[in-house]
mmCIF file of C-alpha atoms in Angstrom:
data_model
loop_
_atom_site.group_PDB
_atom_site.id
_atom_site.type_symbol
_atom_site.label_atom_id
_atom_site.label_comp_id
_atom_site.label_asym_id
_atom_site.label_seq_id
_atom_site.Cartn_x
_atom_site.Cartn_y
_atom_site.Cartn_z
ATOM 1 C CA GLY A 1477 -64.344 -21.336 -144.054
ATOM 2 C CA ALA A 1478 -62.328 -20.822 -141.333
ATOM 3 C CA VAL A 1479 -63.143 -17.904 -139.128
ATOM 4 C CA VAL A 1480 -61.319 -15.770 -136.686
ATOM 5 C CA SER A 1481 -63.407 -13.454 -134.494
ATOM 6 C CA GLN A 1482 -61.557 -10.626 -132.724
ATOM 7 C CA HIS A 1483 -62.962 -8.444 -130.179
ATOM 8 C CA PRO A 1484 -63.283 -5.467 -129.690
ATOM 9 C CA SER A 1485 -63.163 -4.114 -132.965
ATOM 10 C CA TRP A 1486 -61.983 -0.660 -131.557
ATOM 11 C CA VAL A 1487 -61.622 0.528 -128.102
ATOM 12 C CA ILE A 1488 -60.661 3.804 -126.380
ATOM 13 C CA CYS A 1489 -59.067 3.647 -122.886
ATOM 14 C CA LYS A 1490 -57.432 6.061 -120.578
ATOM 15 C CA SER A 1491 -53.434 6.139 -120.081
ATOM 16 C CA GLY A 1492 -52.527 3.811 -117.415
ATOM 17 C CA THR A 1493 -55.494 1.525 -117.687
ATOM 18 C CA SER A 1494 -55.226 -2.076 -119.290
ATOM 19 C CA VAL A 1495 -56.895 -3.351 -122.155
ATOM 20 C CA LYS A 1496 -57.645 -7.038 -123.221
ATOM 21 C CA ILE A 1497 -58.156 -8.107 -126.743
ATOM 22 C CA GLU A 1498 -59.727 -11.488 -127.488
ATOM 23 C CA CYS A 1499 -59.149 -13.633 -130.514
ATOM 24 C CA ARG A 1500 -61.251 -16.557 -131.093
ATOM 25 C CA SER A 1501 -61.098 -19.369 -133.578
ATOM 26 C CA LEU A 1502 -64.871 -20.075 -134.192
ATOM 27 C CA ASP A 1503 -64.992 -23.401 -136.323
ATOM 28 C CA PHE A 1504 -61.464 -24.734 -135.883
ATOM 29 C CA GLN A 1505 -58.972 -25.475 -133.281
ATOM 30 C CA ALA A 1506 -55.771 -23.110 -133.483
ATOM 31 C CA THR A 1507 -52.738 -24.642 -131.821
ATOM 32 C CA THR A 1508 -50.673 -21.562 -132.655
ATOM 33 C CA MET A 1509 -52.085 -17.987 -132.713
ATOM 34 C CA PHE A 1510 -49.842 -14.939 -133.850
ATOM 35 C CA TRP A 1511 -50.242 -11.391 -132.648
ATOM 36 C CA TYR A 1512 -49.500 -8.547 -134.982
ATOM 37 C CA ARG A 1513 -49.299 -4.811 -134.589
ATOM 38 C CA GLN A 1514 -49.812 -2.386 -137.403
ATOM 39 C CA PHE A 1515 -49.025 1.319 -137.417
ATOM 40 C CA PRO A 1516 -50.925 3.483 -139.820
ATOM 41 C CA LYS A 1517 -50.101 2.680 -143.462
ATOM 42 C CA GLN A 1518 -47.282 0.418 -142.316
ATOM 43 C CA SER A 1519 -46.741 -3.200 -142.565
ATOM 44 C CA LEU A 1520 -47.577 -5.850 -140.036
ATOM 45 C CA MET A 1521 -45.004 -6.393 -137.272
ATOM 46 C CA LEU A 1522 -45.152 -9.840 -135.309
ATOM 47 C CA MET A 1523 -45.338 -9.374 -131.805
ATOM 48 C CA ALA A 1524 -45.419 -12.738 -130.360
ATOM 49 C CA THR A 1525 -46.313 -16.367 -131.206
ATOM 50 C CA SER A 1526 -48.396 -18.284 -128.752
ATOM 51 C CA ASN A 1527 -48.889 -22.077 -128.614
ATOM 52 C CA GLU A 1528 -51.887 -23.513 -126.531
ATOM 53 C CA GLY A 1529 -50.869 -24.115 -123.081
ATOM 54 C CA SER A 1530 -47.462 -22.789 -123.185
ATOM 55 C CA LYS A 1531 -45.697 -19.394 -122.606
ATOM 56 C CA ALA A 1532 -45.846 -17.026 -125.570
ATOM 57 C CA THR A 1533 -42.767 -16.385 -127.678
ATOM 58 C CA TYR A 1534 -42.108 -12.670 -128.010
ATOM 59 C CA GLU A 1535 -40.181 -11.009 -130.843
ATOM 60 C CA GLN A 1536 -37.087 -8.942 -129.995
ATOM 61 C CA GLY A 1537 -38.056 -5.496 -128.793
ATOM 62 C CA VAL A 1538 -41.427 -6.355 -127.656
ATOM 63 C CA GLU A 1539 -41.977 -6.045 -123.816
ATOM 64 C CA LYS A 1540 -43.563 -9.257 -122.498
ATOM 65 C CA ASP A 1541 -44.593 -7.611 -119.358
ATOM 66 C CA LYS A 1542 -46.562 -4.911 -121.044
ATOM 67 C CA PHE A 1543 -48.158 -7.107 -123.806
ATOM 68 C CA LEU A 1544 -49.522 -10.250 -121.959
ATOM 69 C CA ILE A 1545 -50.517 -12.953 -123.880
ATOM 70 C CA ASN A 1546 -52.530 -15.840 -122.902
ATOM 71 C CA HIS A 1547 -53.492 -18.989 -125.079
ATOM 72 C CA ALA A 1548 -55.344 -21.145 -122.567
ATOM 73 C CA SER A 1549 -57.536 -22.960 -125.002
ATOM 74 C CA LEU A 1550 -57.472 -24.246 -128.712
ATOM 75 C CA THR A 1551 -59.808 -21.532 -129.460
ATOM 76 C CA LEU A 1552 -59.105 -18.575 -127.553
ATOM 77 C CA SER A 1553 -56.027 -16.359 -127.282
ATOM 78 C CA THR A 1554 -55.884 -12.920 -125.540
ATOM 79 C CA LEU A 1555 -53.658 -9.782 -125.650
ATOM 80 C CA THR A 1556 -53.670 -7.649 -122.575
ATOM 81 C CA VAL A 1557 -52.001 -4.363 -123.207
ATOM 82 C CA THR A 1558 -51.164 -3.418 -119.639
ATOM 83 C CA SER A 1559 -50.549 0.294 -118.375
ATOM 84 C CA ALA A 1560 -51.397 1.587 -121.626
ATOM 85 C CA HIS A 1561 -50.048 4.706 -122.985
ATOM 86 C CA PRO A 1562 -50.720 6.865 -126.356
ATOM 87 C CA GLU A 1563 -47.589 5.164 -127.920
ATOM 88 C CA ASP A 1564 -49.484 1.849 -127.852
ATOM 89 C CA SER A 1565 -52.160 3.201 -129.660
ATOM 90 C CA SER A 1566 -52.128 1.241 -132.995
ATOM 91 C CA PHE A 1567 -54.004 -1.659 -134.883
ATOM 92 C CA TYR A 1568 -53.693 -4.775 -133.322
ATOM 93 C CA ILE A 1569 -54.359 -8.126 -135.495
ATOM 94 C CA CYS A 1570 -54.325 -11.827 -134.401
ATOM 95 C CA SER A 1571 -53.870 -14.766 -136.763
ATOM 96 C CA ALA A 1572 -54.678 -18.356 -135.975
ATOM 97 C CA LEU A 1573 -53.112 -21.491 -137.482
ATOM 98 C CA GLY A 1574 -55.413 -24.368 -137.904
ATOM 99 C CA GLY A 1575 -56.610 -26.935 -140.348
ATOM 100 C CA THR A 1576 -54.774 -29.921 -141.614
ATOM 101 C CA GLY A 1577 -53.675 -30.858 -145.077
ATOM 102 C CA VAL A 1578 -54.739 -28.532 -147.816
ATOM 103 C CA THR A 1579 -56.888 -26.778 -145.481
ATOM 104 C CA ARG A 1580 -54.100 -25.924 -143.101
ATOM 105 C CA GLY A 1581 -53.186 -22.208 -143.136
ATOM 106 C CA TYR A 1582 -53.544 -18.755 -141.304
ATOM 107 C CA THR A 1583 -56.854 -17.107 -140.662
ATOM 108 C CA PHE A 1584 -56.622 -13.401 -139.676
ATOM 109 C CA GLY A 1585 -59.039 -11.430 -137.375
ATOM 110 C CA SER A 1586 -60.450 -8.386 -138.507
ATOM 111 C CA GLY A 1587 -58.216 -6.413 -136.061
ATOM 112 C CA THR A 1588 -58.582 -4.309 -132.913
ATOM 113 C CA ARG A 1589 -58.004 -0.376 -133.115
ATOM 114 C CA LEU A 1590 -56.835 0.724 -129.757
ATOM 115 C CA THR A 1591 -56.637 4.419 -128.932
ATOM 116 C CA VAL A 1592 -55.127 5.377 -125.686
ATOM 117 C CA VAL A 1593 -55.993 9.006 -124.566
ATOM 118 C CA ALA B 1325 -31.588 -11.706 -142.804
ATOM 119 C CA GLN B 1326 -34.753 -12.751 -144.090
ATOM 120 C CA SER B 1327 -36.799 -9.852 -145.609
ATOM 121 C CA VAL B 1328 -39.331 -9.081 -148.003
ATOM 122 C CA THR B 1329 -39.562 -6.089 -150.352
ATOM 123 C CA GLN B 1330 -42.430 -4.850 -152.062
ATOM 124 C CA PRO B 1331 -40.934 -1.871 -154.134
ATOM 125 C CA ASP B 1332 -43.932 -0.112 -155.122
ATOM 126 C CA ILE B 1333 -45.767 1.728 -152.105
ATOM 127 C CA HIS B 1334 -48.436 2.970 -154.229
ATOM 128 C CA ILE B 1335 -49.798 2.073 -157.546
ATOM 129 C CA THR B 1336 -52.748 3.597 -159.379
ATOM 130 C CA VAL B 1337 -54.380 1.994 -162.353
ATOM 131 C CA SER B 1338 -57.591 2.341 -164.294
ATOM 132 C CA GLU B 1339 -60.293 -0.113 -163.971
ATOM 133 C CA GLY B 1340 -60.046 -2.656 -166.628
ATOM 134 C CA ALA B 1341 -56.397 -2.399 -166.733
ATOM 135 C CA SER B 1342 -53.891 -5.243 -165.952
ATOM 136 C CA LEU B 1343 -51.953 -5.158 -162.844
ATOM 137 C CA GLU B 1344 -48.801 -6.400 -161.483
ATOM 138 C CA LEU B 1345 -47.471 -5.992 -157.970
ATOM 139 C CA ARG B 1346 -43.920 -6.780 -157.143
ATOM 140 C CA CYS B 1347 -42.428 -9.043 -154.271
ATOM 141 C CA ASN B 1348 -39.008 -9.945 -153.732
ATOM 142 C CA TYR B 1349 -37.676 -12.021 -150.830
ATOM 143 C CA SER B 1350 -34.347 -12.552 -149.265
ATOM 144 C CA TYR B 1351 -34.311 -16.133 -147.813
ATOM 145 C CA GLY B 1352 -31.890 -19.001 -147.193
ATOM 146 C CA ALA B 1353 -34.211 -21.524 -149.061
ATOM 147 C CA THR B 1354 -37.307 -21.259 -151.023
ATOM 148 C CA PRO B 1355 -39.876 -20.150 -148.473
ATOM 149 C CA TYR B 1356 -43.418 -20.483 -148.310
ATOM 150 C CA LEU B 1357 -44.900 -17.517 -150.118
ATOM 151 C CA PHE B 1358 -48.293 -15.638 -149.586
ATOM 152 C CA TRP B 1359 -50.306 -12.718 -150.903
ATOM 153 C CA TYR B 1360 -52.942 -11.243 -148.709
ATOM 154 C CA VAL B 1361 -55.352 -8.206 -149.353
ATOM 155 C CA GLN B 1362 -56.326 -5.851 -146.550
ATOM 156 C CA SER B 1363 -59.331 -3.502 -146.990
ATOM 157 C CA PRO B 1364 -59.068 -0.398 -144.733
ATOM 158 C CA GLY B 1365 -59.655 -1.124 -140.997
ATOM 159 C CA GLN B 1366 -60.006 -4.977 -141.746
ATOM 160 C CA GLY B 1367 -57.994 -8.117 -141.186
ATOM 161 C CA LEU B 1368 -56.149 -9.802 -144.056
ATOM 162 C CA GLN B 1369 -57.590 -12.182 -146.617
ATOM 163 C CA LEU B 1370 -55.452 -14.728 -148.278
ATOM 164 C CA LEU B 1371 -55.347 -14.483 -152.123
ATOM 165 C CA LEU B 1372 -52.945 -17.265 -152.829
ATOM 166 C CA LYS B 1373 -49.867 -19.219 -151.499
ATOM 167 C CA TYR B 1374 -46.896 -21.119 -153.043
ATOM 168 C CA PHE B 1375 -45.209 -23.971 -151.251
ATOM 169 C CA SER B 1376 -43.837 -25.982 -154.314
ATOM 170 C CA GLY B 1377 -44.723 -27.320 -157.544
ATOM 171 C CA ASP B 1378 -46.111 -25.195 -160.453
ATOM 172 C CA THR B 1379 -44.541 -22.043 -160.235
ATOM 173 C CA LEU B 1380 -47.818 -20.134 -161.403
ATOM 174 C CA VAL B 1381 -50.398 -20.103 -158.916
ATOM 175 C CA GLN B 1382 -54.113 -19.189 -159.235
ATOM 176 C CA GLY B 1383 -55.904 -17.598 -156.348
ATOM 177 C CA ILE B 1384 -59.004 -15.882 -155.624
ATOM 178 C CA LYS B 1385 -60.518 -12.904 -157.250
ATOM 179 C CA GLY B 1386 -58.948 -13.399 -160.476
ATOM 180 C CA PHE B 1387 -55.377 -12.957 -159.171
ATOM 181 C CA GLU B 1388 -52.380 -15.080 -159.968
ATOM 182 C CA ALA B 1389 -48.762 -15.112 -159.011
ATOM 183 C CA GLU B 1390 -45.658 -16.392 -160.554
ATOM 184 C CA PHE B 1391 -42.801 -17.822 -158.465
ATOM 185 C CA LYS B 1392 -39.222 -17.014 -159.996
ATOM 186 C CA ARG B 1393 -36.595 -18.500 -158.034
ATOM 187 C CA SER B 1394 -33.862 -17.112 -160.161
ATOM 188 C CA GLN B 1395 -35.298 -13.722 -159.227
ATOM 189 C CA SER B 1396 -36.397 -14.373 -155.821
ATOM 190 C CA SER B 1397 -39.638 -12.853 -156.805
ATOM 191 C CA PHE B 1398 -43.257 -13.705 -156.359
ATOM 192 C CA ASN B 1399 -45.062 -11.014 -158.229
ATOM 193 C CA LEU B 1400 -48.998 -10.832 -158.304
ATOM 194 C CA ARG B 1401 -50.937 -10.150 -161.490
ATOM 195 C CA LYS B 1402 -54.555 -9.745 -162.528
ATOM 196 C CA PRO B 1403 -55.434 -9.205 -166.125
ATOM 197 C CA SER B 1404 -58.340 -6.686 -165.490
ATOM 198 C CA VAL B 1405 -58.745 -4.853 -162.257
ATOM 199 C CA HIS B 1406 -62.031 -3.909 -160.799
ATOM 200 C CA TRP B 1407 -62.818 -0.916 -158.757
ATOM 201 C CA SER B 1408 -63.331 -3.118 -155.757
ATOM 202 C CA ASP B 1409 -59.795 -4.332 -155.902
ATOM 203 C CA ALA B 1410 -58.607 -1.152 -154.449
ATOM 204 C CA ALA B 1411 -56.945 -2.209 -151.044
ATOM 205 C CA GLU B 1412 -53.612 -2.813 -149.441
ATOM 206 C CA TYR B 1413 -51.668 -5.782 -150.690
ATOM 207 C CA PHE B 1414 -48.953 -7.539 -148.741
ATOM 208 C CA CYS B 1415 -46.584 -10.078 -149.609
ATOM 209 C CA ALA B 1416 -45.503 -12.613 -146.917
ATOM 210 C CA VAL B 1417 -42.819 -15.109 -146.533
ATOM 211 C CA GLY B 1418 -42.508 -18.164 -144.034
ATOM 212 C CA ALA B 1419 -39.980 -20.608 -143.491
ATOM 213 C CA PRO B 1420 -40.211 -23.737 -145.508
ATOM 214 C CA GLY B 1421 -41.303 -27.316 -144.016
ATOM 215 C CA GLY B 1422 -44.236 -25.976 -141.986
ATOM 216 C CA TYR B 1423 -46.416 -23.300 -140.904
ATOM 217 C CA ASN B 1424 -44.113 -20.900 -139.016
ATOM 218 C CA LYS B 1425 -44.372 -17.099 -138.229
ATOM 219 C CA LEU B 1426 -44.696 -14.793 -141.223
ATOM 220 C CA ILE B 1427 -42.587 -11.885 -142.327
ATOM 221 C CA PHE B 1428 -44.631 -9.383 -144.243
ATOM 222 C CA GLY B 1429 -43.461 -6.719 -146.805
ATOM 223 C CA ALA B 1430 -44.265 -2.993 -146.363
ATOM 224 C CA GLY B 1431 -47.340 -3.368 -148.531
ATOM 225 C CA THR B 1432 -48.548 -1.730 -151.848
ATOM 226 C CA ARG B 1433 -51.458 0.324 -151.719
ATOM 227 C CA LEU B 1434 -53.667 -0.040 -154.901
ATOM 228 C CA ALA B 1435 -55.791 2.787 -156.210
ATOM 229 C CA VAL B 1436 -58.125 2.194 -159.130
ATOM 230 C CA HIS B 1437 -59.473 4.858 -161.282
ATOM 231 C CA PRO B 1438 -62.876 4.610 -163.061
#
């Protein structure tokens, strides 16, 4: 079945530094990828939608300059948290949309736990 | 506004008992409907989905869900729960007619007693 690899699974960084999270679709091409943020024991909040080769569409309230999303190929999207602060600590999950017909669907990565100290 | 409501934040059942997790949505038209399961620290796994047609949908791991248009509901059921079913369950909706962004409910945490 469709697999999405998200890396790293966890990362600790110092306040003020930047962190890049990768989301790769391993066995299918993903024209669209979604990035979510999940706080402890809460639901997933969509941050942005990225389409290959074009600028990401950010949800209201999400700082596009802080959360940089790049979707340069059909198998890779990256989320860079710039100048991270403790309040950016969260669980980030990507989702890739791929397949055709009955196989079309969303595949989620296993998530990245970001801790900013 | 589009929204998804999962009224039960936490449910505890005994192993072998039946289970029903509730999901209600608010949408202009019948949306695409999904149920996902998430184990701690993991991503989401699709249990089942409904787009149209038969309102009773069968999924993986013995789960099923029933779409009721009149109640704007898409409740998830399982006749006999296993200890391994303990996890967080999310209901989600997407705009009909294509795969678009999903709106997730708050989730229901399921605990299973032996």
